[in-house]
XYZ file of C-alpha atoms in Angstrom:
682
model
C 17.112 -25.066 -37.808
C 13.701 -23.816 -36.360
C 11.978 -21.254 -39.471
C 10.949 -17.451 -38.111
C 8.228 -16.483 -39.060
C 5.417 -13.563 -39.147
C 2.207 -14.021 -39.329
C -0.564 -11.726 -40.543
C -4.471 -12.178 -41.365
C -6.989 -9.429 -43.132
C -7.690 -7.310 -40.847
C -11.029 -6.599 -39.860
C -13.331 -3.518 -40.784
C -14.797 -1.934 -37.830
C -17.715 -0.689 -39.092
C -20.038 -4.225 -38.175
C -19.502 -7.381 -36.947
C -17.635 -11.225 -36.926
C -19.141 -13.277 -39.332
C -18.754 -16.421 -39.905
C -16.805 -15.539 -43.824
C -14.380 -12.965 -40.653
C -13.911 -16.711 -39.330
C -13.545 -19.104 -41.652
C -10.036 -16.500 -42.257
C -8.803 -15.860 -38.931
C -9.390 -20.027 -37.440
C -7.087 -20.959 -41.458
C -4.630 -18.714 -40.221
C -4.993 -19.777 -36.556
C -3.929 -23.356 -37.624
C -1.551 -22.594 -40.102
C 0.346 -20.362 -36.721
C -0.116 -22.704 -34.425
C 0.795 -26.374 -36.950
C 3.979 -24.139 -37.108
C 4.565 -23.465 -32.826
C 3.857 -27.603 -32.525
C 6.721 -28.204 -35.238
C 9.177 -25.820 -32.942
C 9.479 -23.178 -35.585
C 9.254 -19.105 -33.486
C 6.099 -17.601 -35.100
C 4.057 -14.610 -34.180
C 0.588 -14.244 -35.285
C 0.199 -11.100 -35.552
C -3.499 -8.909 -36.403
C -5.121 -5.701 -36.132
C -9.018 -3.499 -36.490
C -9.095 -1.487 -39.807
C -9.992 1.453 -39.035
C -10.347 4.780 -40.804
C -12.031 6.120 -44.171
C -15.784 7.349 -44.676
C -18.196 4.478 -43.548
C -16.190 5.065 -39.741
C -16.851 8.441 -39.814
C -20.365 8.578 -41.908
C -20.669 5.635 -38.659
C -19.798 7.303 -36.402
C -21.223 10.775 -36.408
C -25.273 7.877 -36.157
C -24.464 6.435 -33.498
C -24.376 9.510 -31.994
C -20.444 8.835 -31.491
C -16.521 10.325 -32.015
C -14.692 7.298 -33.952
C -12.574 6.844 -31.506
C -14.556 6.092 -29.324
C -16.495 3.537 -31.529
C -13.286 1.966 -32.921
C -12.100 1.667 -29.546
C -15.750 -0.670 -28.495
C -15.565 -2.171 -31.755
C -12.115 -3.724 -31.649
C -12.440 -5.242 -27.936
C -15.818 -7.433 -29.683
C -14.186 -7.535 -32.361
C -11.305 -9.826 -30.092
C -13.840 -10.837 -28.284
C -15.552 -13.030 -30.770
C -12.470 -13.911 -32.537
C -10.843 -15.366 -30.264
C -13.741 -16.592 -28.705
C -12.715 -19.296 -32.147
C -9.338 -20.368 -30.200
C -7.909 -17.901 -32.747
C -4.361 -17.640 -30.740
C -2.978 -13.468 -31.064
C 0.286 -12.201 -29.930
C -1.147 -9.006 -30.543
C -4.310 -7.625 -32.071
C -4.411 -3.751 -32.838
C -5.555 -1.016 -33.971
C -4.762 0.615 -37.195
C -5.686 4.248 -35.600
C -1.385 4.507 -33.496
C 0.942 6.513 -33.594
C 2.175 3.261 -34.826
C 1.020 3.339 -38.044
C 1.199 6.821 -38.867
C 4.882 7.218 -38.978
C 4.756 4.465 -40.683
C 2.186 5.350 -42.851
C 4.757 8.595 -43.441
C 8.146 7.760 -43.726
C 6.363 4.983 -46.031
C 4.806 7.676 -48.426
C 7.856 10.316 -48.133
C 9.855 7.728 -49.362
C 8.502 6.918 -52.292
C 7.842 10.286 -53.256
C 11.266 11.603 -52.927
C 12.490 9.319 -54.968
C 9.522 10.271 -57.213
C 6.848 7.096 -57.524
C 4.427 9.665 -56.105
C 2.293 12.543 -58.232
C -0.465 14.765 -57.661
C -2.905 15.830 -60.803
C -6.347 17.954 -60.585
C -9.320 14.774 -60.927
C -13.066 15.132 -61.439
C -15.565 13.744 -58.109
C -18.810 14.248 -57.302
C -19.298 16.209 -54.115
C -22.429 17.512 -52.219
C -23.497 20.092 -51.541
C -25.026 19.734 -48.080
C -23.279 17.047 -46.362
C -20.006 19.992 -47.843
C -17.782 16.314 -48.910
C -16.534 13.767 -51.394
C -18.636 10.970 -52.266
C -17.258 7.444 -51.468
C -18.578 5.452 -54.783
C -20.258 3.084 -52.030
C -21.450 6.590 -50.774
C -23.353 7.072 -54.249
C -26.403 5.558 -55.535
C -29.233 6.466 -58.609
C -30.748 4.030 -62.220
C -28.388 2.065 -63.404
C -27.384 3.057 -66.972
C -27.339 0.038 -68.533
C -30.186 -2.449 -66.998
C -32.691 0.595 -65.259
C -32.622 -0.917 -61.417
C -33.123 2.019 -59.357
C -30.997 2.331 -55.608
C -27.407 1.172 -57.138
C -24.318 2.441 -55.634
C -22.256 4.254 -57.390
C -18.938 1.733 -59.162
C -21.410 -1.242 -60.124
C -25.203 -2.511 -60.691
C -25.807 -5.962 -58.010
C -28.681 -6.813 -60.527
C -27.414 -6.801 -63.543
C -22.937 -6.539 -62.295
C -22.147 -3.393 -64.841
C -18.965 -1.540 -63.767
C -19.562 2.146 -64.458
C -18.023 5.231 -63.428
C -20.294 7.545 -60.806
C -21.168 10.414 -63.370
C -22.540 7.524 -65.820
C -25.483 6.188 -62.936
C -29.126 8.332 -63.934
C -30.866 10.063 -60.499
C -27.747 10.044 -58.931
C -27.884 11.364 -55.276
C -25.792 10.956 -52.107
C -26.660 8.233 -49.255
C -26.265 9.619 -46.338
C -28.306 12.858 -47.395
C -30.618 12.111 -49.846
C -28.147 15.080 -52.498
C -27.773 14.887 -55.359
C -24.630 14.473 -55.979
C -22.358 17.697 -58.415
C -19.071 17.543 -60.583
C -15.766 19.124 -58.636
C -12.544 19.314 -59.396
C -9.922 17.995 -56.358
C -6.241 17.404 -56.341
C -5.038 14.457 -55.785
C -1.463 12.542 -54.981
C -1.169 8.951 -56.698
C 0.896 6.694 -56.777
C 2.877 5.705 -59.659
C 2.016 1.909 -60.380
C 3.343 0.233 -62.957
C 7.325 1.590 -61.851
C 7.099 -1.201 -60.451
C 5.484 -3.521 -63.537
C 9.316 -5.794 -63.778
C 9.563 -6.575 -60.484
C 6.357 -7.233 -59.689
C 5.985 -9.302 -62.501
C 8.898 -11.765 -61.425
C 8.140 -11.255 -57.146
C 4.298 -13.009 -58.810
C 6.125 -16.185 -60.455
C 8.852 -16.766 -57.616
C 7.889 -20.144 -56.979
C 6.365 -21.212 -53.936
C 5.044 -16.554 -53.063
C 1.746 -18.261 -54.151
C -1.139 -20.862 -55.167
C -1.546 -21.259 -59.579
C -5.210 -20.151 -58.359
C -3.724 -16.326 -57.425
C -0.676 -16.176 -59.859
C -3.239 -16.328 -62.744
C -5.642 -13.788 -61.601
C -2.288 -11.103 -60.118
C -1.257 -11.762 -64.581
C -5.192 -10.550 -65.875
C -3.734 -7.127 -64.312
C -0.052 -7.306 -66.408
C -2.193 -7.708 -69.526
C -2.871 -3.794 -70.283
C -0.655 -2.444 -68.021
C -0.011 -1.749 -64.469
C -2.477 1.723 -63.670
C -2.145 4.861 -61.331
C -3.053 4.617 -57.690
C -4.815 7.496 -55.980
C -4.106 7.307 -52.752
C -5.904 10.738 -51.060
C -9.173 11.624 -49.959
C -9.872 14.807 -49.201
C -11.629 15.721 -45.528
C -13.499 15.904 -43.375
C -11.700 12.242 -44.056
C -11.205 9.766 -40.261
C -7.917 8.938 -40.939
C -3.708 10.249 -41.381
C -3.426 13.353 -42.747
C -1.418 13.530 -45.437
C 2.183 15.291 -45.081
C 3.104 18.722 -46.297
C -0.406 18.431 -48.062
C -3.367 20.145 -46.928
C -6.837 18.936 -46.550
C -5.619 15.240 -47.682
C -5.692 12.275 -46.628
C -3.860 8.633 -46.730
C -6.599 6.653 -48.046
C -7.443 4.429 -45.974
C -5.569 1.418 -47.466
C -2.451 3.225 -48.066
C -2.644 2.293 -44.722
C -4.268 -0.746 -43.760
C -2.087 -3.220 -44.668
C 0.780 -1.042 -43.173
C -0.693 -1.776 -40.109
C 0.492 -5.421 -39.659
C 3.761 -3.734 -39.481
C 2.194 -1.139 -36.603
C 0.743 -4.742 -35.195
C 3.940 -6.005 -35.645
C 6.180 -2.780 -33.535
C 3.881 -2.710 -31.171
C 3.944 -5.929 -29.710
C 7.525 -5.951 -30.747
C 8.360 -3.334 -29.810
C 12.191 -3.314 -30.332
C 13.122 -2.335 -33.952
C 16.762 -5.183 -33.920
C 13.804 -7.736 -34.539
C 11.267 -5.772 -36.053
C 13.892 -4.946 -38.680
C 15.074 -9.124 -39.278
C 11.243 -9.636 -40.402
C 11.074 -5.934 -42.702
C 14.243 -5.475 -43.441
C 17.534 -7.706 -42.936
C 15.310 -11.137 -44.664
C 15.711 -12.813 -41.427
C 12.625 -14.505 -41.373
C 9.540 -14.359 -43.264
C 6.277 -13.020 -43.589
C 3.229 -15.005 -44.154
C -0.298 -13.453 -45.257
C -3.964 -14.813 -45.258
C -6.499 -12.992 -46.926
C -9.784 -13.361 -49.104
C -9.461 -13.863 -52.772
C -11.093 -10.004 -53.421
C -8.663 -8.141 -52.124
C -6.515 -10.154 -53.733
C -4.912 -7.279 -55.872
C -4.229 -4.802 -53.411
C -2.096 -7.559 -51.378
C -0.489 -9.116 -54.573
C 0.236 -5.630 -56.274
C 0.375 -2.285 -54.395
C 1.312 -3.813 -50.759
C 4.167 -5.293 -52.642
C 5.642 -2.685 -54.802
C 5.167 -0.063 -51.561
C 6.916 -2.459 -49.371
C 9.465 -2.559 -52.769
C 9.915 1.620 -53.887
C 10.129 2.023 -49.240
C 12.775 -0.697 -48.965
C 11.205 -3.221 -47.087
C 11.085 -6.999 -47.312
C 7.806 -8.706 -49.018
C 5.874 -11.142 -48.067
C 7.430 -14.996 -48.659
C 3.665 -16.039 -48.758
C 0.686 -14.171 -49.853
C -2.065 -17.369 -48.969
C -5.760 -16.385 -50.324
C -8.722 -18.688 -49.291
C -12.549 -18.795 -51.344
C -15.283 -16.498 -49.392
C -18.013 -18.805 -47.081
C -21.161 -19.771 -49.071
C -24.012 -21.269 -46.971
C -25.589 -24.646 -49.033
C -23.958 -23.179 -52.218
C -24.978 -19.910 -51.492
C -23.611 -16.549 -50.359
C -24.895 -15.698 -47.169
C -28.329 -14.400 -46.460
C -29.427 -12.401 -43.130
C -32.852 -13.010 -44.454
C -32.573 -16.493 -44.822
C -30.515 -16.434 -41.664
C -27.073 -17.650 -43.374
C -25.488 -14.983 -42.610
C -24.351 -16.007 -39.206
C -22.269 -13.496 -37.038
C -19.708 -15.452 -34.528
C -20.903 -14.104 -31.895
C -24.982 -15.940 -32.632
C -23.013 -18.469 -33.453
C -20.563 -19.781 -29.949
C -24.032 -18.999 -27.880
C -26.162 -22.185 -29.506
C -22.803 -24.380 -31.064
C -19.750 -25.606 -30.375
C -16.839 -23.682 -31.898
C -14.368 -26.363 -32.015
C -16.642 -28.185 -34.278
C -16.694 -25.716 -37.045
C -13.171 -25.381 -37.101
C -13.225 -28.905 -37.589
C -15.431 -29.210 -39.757
C -13.499 -26.223 -41.763
C -10.357 -28.061 -41.934
C -12.556 -30.893 -43.533
C -14.067 -27.961 -45.914
C -9.853 -26.340 -46.327
C -7.570 -26.813 -49.205
C -4.584 -24.917 -50.849
C -6.433 -23.062 -53.182
C -8.772 -19.833 -53.755
C -12.152 -22.076 -54.684
C -14.599 -21.053 -52.465
C -16.160 -22.745 -49.245
C -18.985 -24.856 -48.705
C -21.410 -24.653 -45.967
C -24.162 -27.164 -46.005
C -24.644 -27.864 -42.072
C -26.426 -31.250 -42.389
C -22.608 -32.095 -43.199
C -21.282 -29.960 -40.662
C -23.903 -33.109 -38.321
C -23.378 -36.031 -40.430
C -18.733 -34.490 -40.357
C -18.916 -33.533 -36.879
C -20.737 -36.267 -35.340
C -19.866 -39.074 -37.370
C -15.480 -38.090 -37.631
C -14.590 -36.488 -34.659
C -16.984 -37.805 -32.220
C -17.719 -40.227 -33.881
C -14.779 -41.525 -35.040
C -11.453 -39.519 -32.652
C -13.580 -38.631 -29.443
C -15.099 -42.166 -28.787
C -11.557 -43.476 -29.188
C -10.356 -42.249 -26.256
C -13.528 -42.610 -23.593
C -14.113 -45.913 -24.896
C -10.997 -46.929 -23.541
C -10.443 -44.080 -21.112
C -13.615 -44.743 -18.522
C -14.744 -47.975 -17.083
C -12.934 -50.506 -18.532
C -9.340 -47.888 -16.979
C -11.141 -47.941 -13.650
C -10.834 -52.292 -13.833
C -7.106 -51.294 -14.311
C -6.474 -48.663 -11.319
C -6.328 -45.940 -14.556
C -2.900 -48.377 -15.204
C -1.422 -48.866 -18.150
C 0.630 -51.453 -19.458
C 3.291 -51.922 -22.399
C 3.045 -51.666 -25.555
C 3.074 -54.893 -27.238
C 4.704 -56.197 -30.805
C 1.342 -56.381 -32.397
C 0.734 -52.526 -30.836
C 4.220 -50.916 -32.293
C 3.322 -52.326 -35.252
C -0.379 -50.587 -35.444
C 1.957 -47.402 -34.060
C 3.845 -47.290 -36.599
C 1.984 -47.426 -39.046
C 0.349 -44.494 -37.450
C 4.117 -42.352 -37.209
C 4.675 -43.252 -41.001
C 1.736 -40.640 -42.076
C 4.112 -38.180 -39.514
C 5.946 -36.527 -42.558
C 2.852 -36.529 -45.158
C 0.236 -34.923 -42.409
C 3.599 -32.061 -41.556
C 4.049 -31.228 -45.699
C -0.030 -30.937 -45.776
C -1.005 -29.072 -43.163
C 2.844 -26.634 -44.197
C 0.792 -25.776 -47.695
C -2.343 -25.081 -45.793
C -3.764 -28.552 -47.292
C -6.715 -29.075 -43.787
C -8.984 -30.965 -45.883
C -6.385 -33.796 -46.631
C -4.635 -34.015 -43.003
C -8.334 -34.131 -41.788
C -8.689 -37.287 -44.214
C -6.152 -39.159 -43.643
C -6.667 -38.729 -39.204
C -9.876 -40.392 -39.596
C -8.395 -43.069 -42.097
C -6.677 -44.052 -39.443
C -8.419 -43.048 -36.816
C -11.356 -45.821 -38.944
C -8.191 -48.442 -38.562
C -7.642 -48.296 -35.094
C -10.923 -48.604 -34.085
C -11.647 -51.986 -35.830
C -8.622 -52.768 -33.526
C -10.285 -52.257 -30.729
C -13.234 -53.534 -32.086
C -11.824 -57.183 -32.914
C -10.519 -57.288 -29.232
C -13.485 -55.594 -28.046
C -11.661 -55.351 -24.635
C -14.946 -54.356 -22.739
C -15.486 -58.319 -22.867
C -12.401 -58.981 -22.817
C -11.242 -57.812 -18.672
C -13.639 -60.110 -17.766
C -11.608 -63.762 -18.411
C -7.491 -61.561 -18.963
C -7.203 -57.596 -17.578
C -3.547 -58.248 -18.432
C -4.778 -58.552 -22.237
C -7.242 -56.418 -22.484
C -4.891 -53.645 -20.768
C -2.404 -54.502 -23.305
C -5.063 -53.663 -26.076
C -6.161 -50.182 -23.971
C -2.990 -49.308 -23.833
C -1.984 -49.796 -27.437
C -5.468 -47.705 -28.242
C -4.153 -44.824 -26.288
C -1.021 -45.045 -27.555
C -2.606 -44.386 -31.362
C -5.056 -41.543 -30.081
C -1.747 -39.695 -28.033
C -0.222 -40.089 -32.280
C -3.959 -39.054 -34.020
C -4.826 -35.703 -31.851
C -1.478 -34.761 -31.548
C -1.263 -35.007 -35.862
C -5.684 -32.851 -35.042
C -3.859 -30.427 -32.823
C -4.094 -27.028 -34.595
C -7.258 -27.651 -35.231
C -8.798 -28.487 -31.718
C -7.057 -26.852 -29.485
C -9.526 -27.475 -26.205
C -9.758 -30.669 -27.178
C -6.180 -31.777 -27.656
C -5.866 -30.371 -23.920
C -7.912 -31.733 -22.005
C -7.142 -35.101 -23.851
C -2.922 -34.396 -22.669
C -4.413 -33.391 -19.547
C -6.116 -37.435 -19.585
C -2.279 -38.546 -20.638
C -0.911 -36.854 -17.685
C 1.003 -34.485 -20.547
C 2.105 -30.784 -20.397
C 1.297 -30.836 -24.262
C 0.527 -32.643 -27.128
C 3.483 -31.213 -29.692
C 4.776 -33.067 -33.571
C 8.152 -33.170 -30.570
C 6.804 -35.835 -28.474
C 5.427 -37.477 -31.123
C 7.507 -40.627 -30.686
C 7.574 -40.415 -26.766
C 4.764 -43.919 -25.933
C 2.493 -43.544 -23.132
C 3.723 -47.213 -20.984
C 3.355 -48.813 -17.800
C 1.966 -45.505 -15.928
C -1.086 -43.887 -14.333
C -3.872 -41.884 -16.756
C -5.378 -38.983 -14.656
C -9.918 -39.029 -14.550
C -11.756 -38.864 -17.287
C -13.913 -35.321 -18.562
C -15.853 -35.357 -21.140
C -14.175 -33.813 -24.658
C -17.132 -32.775 -27.009
C -20.418 -34.298 -26.816
C -22.244 -34.381 -30.650
C -23.841 -31.386 -32.206
C -27.562 -30.601 -31.866
C -29.731 -30.010 -34.767
C -32.244 -28.272 -32.916
C -29.185 -25.671 -32.229
C -28.492 -25.148 -35.514
C -32.926 -24.094 -35.875
C -32.206 -21.684 -33.044
C -28.997 -20.403 -34.692
C -30.783 -20.406 -37.498
C -34.276 -18.453 -36.419
C -32.261 -16.284 -34.489
C -30.149 -15.065 -36.626
C -33.458 -14.610 -39.308
C -35.244 -12.456 -35.919
C -32.796 -10.304 -35.566
C -32.782 -8.976 -39.802
C -36.809 -8.995 -39.962
C -36.319 -6.343 -36.380
C -33.442 -4.159 -38.097
C -35.387 -4.231 -41.106
C -38.789 -4.302 -41.032
C -40.085 -3.520 -45.094
C -37.393 -6.369 -46.244
C -39.005 -8.655 -43.184
C -42.218 -8.746 -45.367
C -42.966 -11.779 -48.526
C -42.741 -10.156 -52.034
C -46.046 -9.709 -54.182
C -46.394 -13.028 -55.935
C -44.603 -15.139 -53.421
C -45.232 -16.811 -50.681
C -43.816 -17.097 -47.047
C -42.797 -20.320 -48.103
C -40.545 -20.162 -50.817
C -37.423 -19.081 -51.948
C -36.270 -17.402 -54.398
C -32.794 -18.407 -54.822
C -32.529 -22.272 -54.794
C -33.833 -22.458 -58.027
C -33.909 -21.380 -61.724
C -36.006 -20.598 -63.342
C -37.365 -21.585 -66.817
C -38.670 -19.107 -68.889
C -41.473 -18.841 -71.577
C -38.823 -19.197 -73.982
C -37.465 -22.800 -72.585
C -34.137 -21.260 -71.902
C -32.668 -19.883 -68.308
C -29.664 -17.383 -68.321
C -26.383 -17.544 -68.209
C -26.088 -16.087 -63.925
C -28.565 -19.808 -64.199
C -26.740 -21.971 -65.344
C -23.222 -20.634 -63.295
C -24.678 -21.772 -60.352
C -24.015 -25.379 -61.378
C -21.155 -26.764 -60.261
C -20.034 -29.309 -62.450
C -16.191 -30.493 -61.845
C -14.482 -34.053 -62.499
C -14.558 -36.925 -59.889
C -12.287 -39.855 -59.027
C -14.775 -43.303 -58.013
C -12.146 -44.248 -55.310
C -14.574 -46.774 -53.808
C -17.542 -48.508 -54.357
C -20.330 -50.697 -53.164
C -23.840 -52.037 -52.711
C -25.842 -51.102 -50.588
C -27.679 -53.329 -48.029
C -31.429 -52.846 -48.380
C -30.965 -51.444 -52.353
C -32.175 -52.436 -55.154
C -31.030 -49.263 -57.401
C -28.015 -47.623 -55.658
C -25.202 -48.691 -55.424
C -22.233 -45.610 -52.650
C -19.717 -44.548 -54.429
C -16.519 -42.397 -52.973
C -15.967 -39.739 -54.889
C -12.296 -37.351 -55.067
C -13.368 -33.956 -55.823
C -9.613 -32.876 -55.171
C -9.801 -29.427 -53.136
C -13.264 -30.289 -52.735
C -12.137 -33.655 -51.111
C -13.839 -36.614 -51.678
C -18.128 -36.699 -50.778
C -19.914 -39.755 -50.809
C -22.900 -40.613 -53.084
C -25.755 -42.534 -53.490
C -26.443 -43.355 -56.865
C -29.209 -45.609 -58.217
C -26.156 -47.014 -61.116
C -27.099 -49.795 -60.353
C -28.346 -52.076 -62.818
C -25.828 -50.554 -64.835
C -22.206 -50.539 -63.446
C -21.085 -53.251 -61.557
C -19.015 -52.056 -58.277
C -16.254 -53.536 -59.166
C -16.369 -51.515 -62.162
C -17.147 -48.039 -61.841
C -13.550 -47.577 -58.753
C -10.233 -46.110 -60.457
C -13.409 -44.285 -63.249
C -13.451 -39.503 -63.940
C -17.300 -39.360 -63.951
C -18.520 -36.083 -63.724
C -20.256 -34.867 -60.162
C -22.815 -32.204 -59.592
C -20.486 -30.864 -56.871
C -22.387 -28.687 -54.558
C -25.797 -29.756 -54.280
C -27.605 -29.236 -52.039
C -26.519 -32.938 -49.662
C -29.373 -35.137 -48.841
C -30.116 -37.218 -46.398
C -31.668 -40.656 -46.831
C -32.682 -43.956 -45.142
C -28.999 -44.904 -45.857
C -27.127 -42.174 -45.021
C -25.960 -38.715 -46.637
C -25.740 -37.666 -49.522
C -23.041 -34.891 -50.959
C -22.744 -34.995 -54.736
C -24.766 -36.057 -57.874
C -23.175 -38.375 -60.444
C -24.084 -37.513 -63.849
C -25.693 -40.086 -66.501
C -28.080 -40.139 -69.387
C -30.841 -43.207 -70.759
C -32.697 -45.517 -68.890
C -32.692 -47.958 -65.033
C -30.553 -50.945 -67.317
C -28.748 -48.886 -69.554
C -27.446 -45.755 -67.360
C -24.070 -44.301 -69.320
C -22.335 -42.103 -67.220
C -20.647 -38.544 -68.215
C -17.276 -39.204 -68.655
C -14.023 -36.546 -68.879
C -13.251 -36.526 -72.386
C -8.881 -36.350 -72.705
C -6.914 -35.972 -69.349
C -9.262 -34.157 -67.093
C -7.906 -34.172 -62.606
C -9.536 -34.846 -60.047
C -11.261 -31.042 -58.987
C -11.076 -29.993 -63.120
C -13.995 -27.529 -63.411
C -16.482 -27.946 -66.181
C -16.795 -24.750 -68.533
């Protein structure tokens, strides 16, 4: 029976542009939603802008706008940028809506009636100049531990210490610079501890979330769940709390309720709405980043439990997006806005690359632009797109663009591809997209070998019908491969469907063959990535940062403009590095799947290493004098997994194997006892 699914991705905050980190989550969700629809499930995709809070109010004031007008402009920009990446929402709404106000008030009043809300006075930092209580992030000062200046009121970005704003030295309001004072105010708290037992059961339910997210949430139960402050004092841009004076809902109370509001705004039918949120006749699936797991894994389900709504069926949590193993950096040009990327590069290439990198867990997703170029040009263009173009242009024209019938050999190859259907469906459903991409490209290699073996461009000169048979088999295989790829690259796949003269490529018509029919004209499906466009994109990002922050764009004293302070660990005079510097090196267990000599290289072996959720990486290792290719296959080794890919004469090397000794006596590091590919060394 088809499933009935309501899917959401986290709400972008309406105080900045969409960047590639937002795109990661939106694309991850969109791929999953498209897959569900392509297998015949009923699936809605809802999102909205998160629009409330002090930062919005302050930003609007600085811009000389009302908060309402500012968030309306930002919402349009967000929707445009996300849609440009092929993200297809059923509804992209706003949390500043009548529907959200209605459900926020209703849920709060129900929780209050049931005794889950308590009031008490707390002491807070208050700015006498701006006449407002200050959120922690609007207080700055000197870190009480390391002495670093201009640190936020909740944690130090230099030493990582967390603290109370009261402990900050020489504190000041980041809006006006005035020293804040402490002032008492009544606040309302949600008694999260009332739901501790229910939440523990909910978290442990099978298939609710990935094991990593489950383990992280369990950590918060060790010391017992605490009450959650859900109120803020005015002035504040948000919803006023019923039955209170000058009190507003904290943004994190009404933000997730925005999922419900977006759904109701689209469905406009309480019966249909209740199928998901009241009656349990549909699944609710959330996609979020690991930074907001606490809110979605504890507060949100507890609020729903306490107000008699259905809790999410799945909580899918991804890691952060990094570039070349580091946090995105505006000064280095790697904190890239979605609109900037779309200006210089093909967004479907990015969707494909993200799919190659995304697994089901919370591991960070690292982007190397060298790897991006290599994978797109090799796996997407060279393997899959080229498979179609090489047999459906001039060769097909010489056959009047007409396909023949599948031969026995052709049917066998088609069946081999179809045999992967169930495995690919399961991998999509469990969000193991990197596995899907490996399967597709592996199958593509087999089909391309078939084409190369028969060389229809030569065959057509002597045997037109045999050439037609080869082309018919090749394009039927291509139909299956691009159906498997349909959730990832919808534009390319739609162009392939047009070529095949079918309405769409769906898992529902996967088994239908293309025989004895005339195909449409060939149109270019996609071009190779040009590296110069990446350089232009990074340069534009850097220049935009330097223009907005002239004081930060100057090189620091004692450094040249070409230095990269974050790229390498520094050794102090005593010969030691810090634990933070050590943590930059990601050591993982790797399983060697393939090993081959490198033609023209005396010392190198080319190996493919399985790193679990991190995927399969290619490595050129200088170990030929100590190991044969045959003895490496099946061996577990220790791999530096986050090394910046290096373009060598023989190809791209994406990681490093660890070994000791000299050329002819090298010994690879191997893990002791049981170890699985991808396990992180600690």
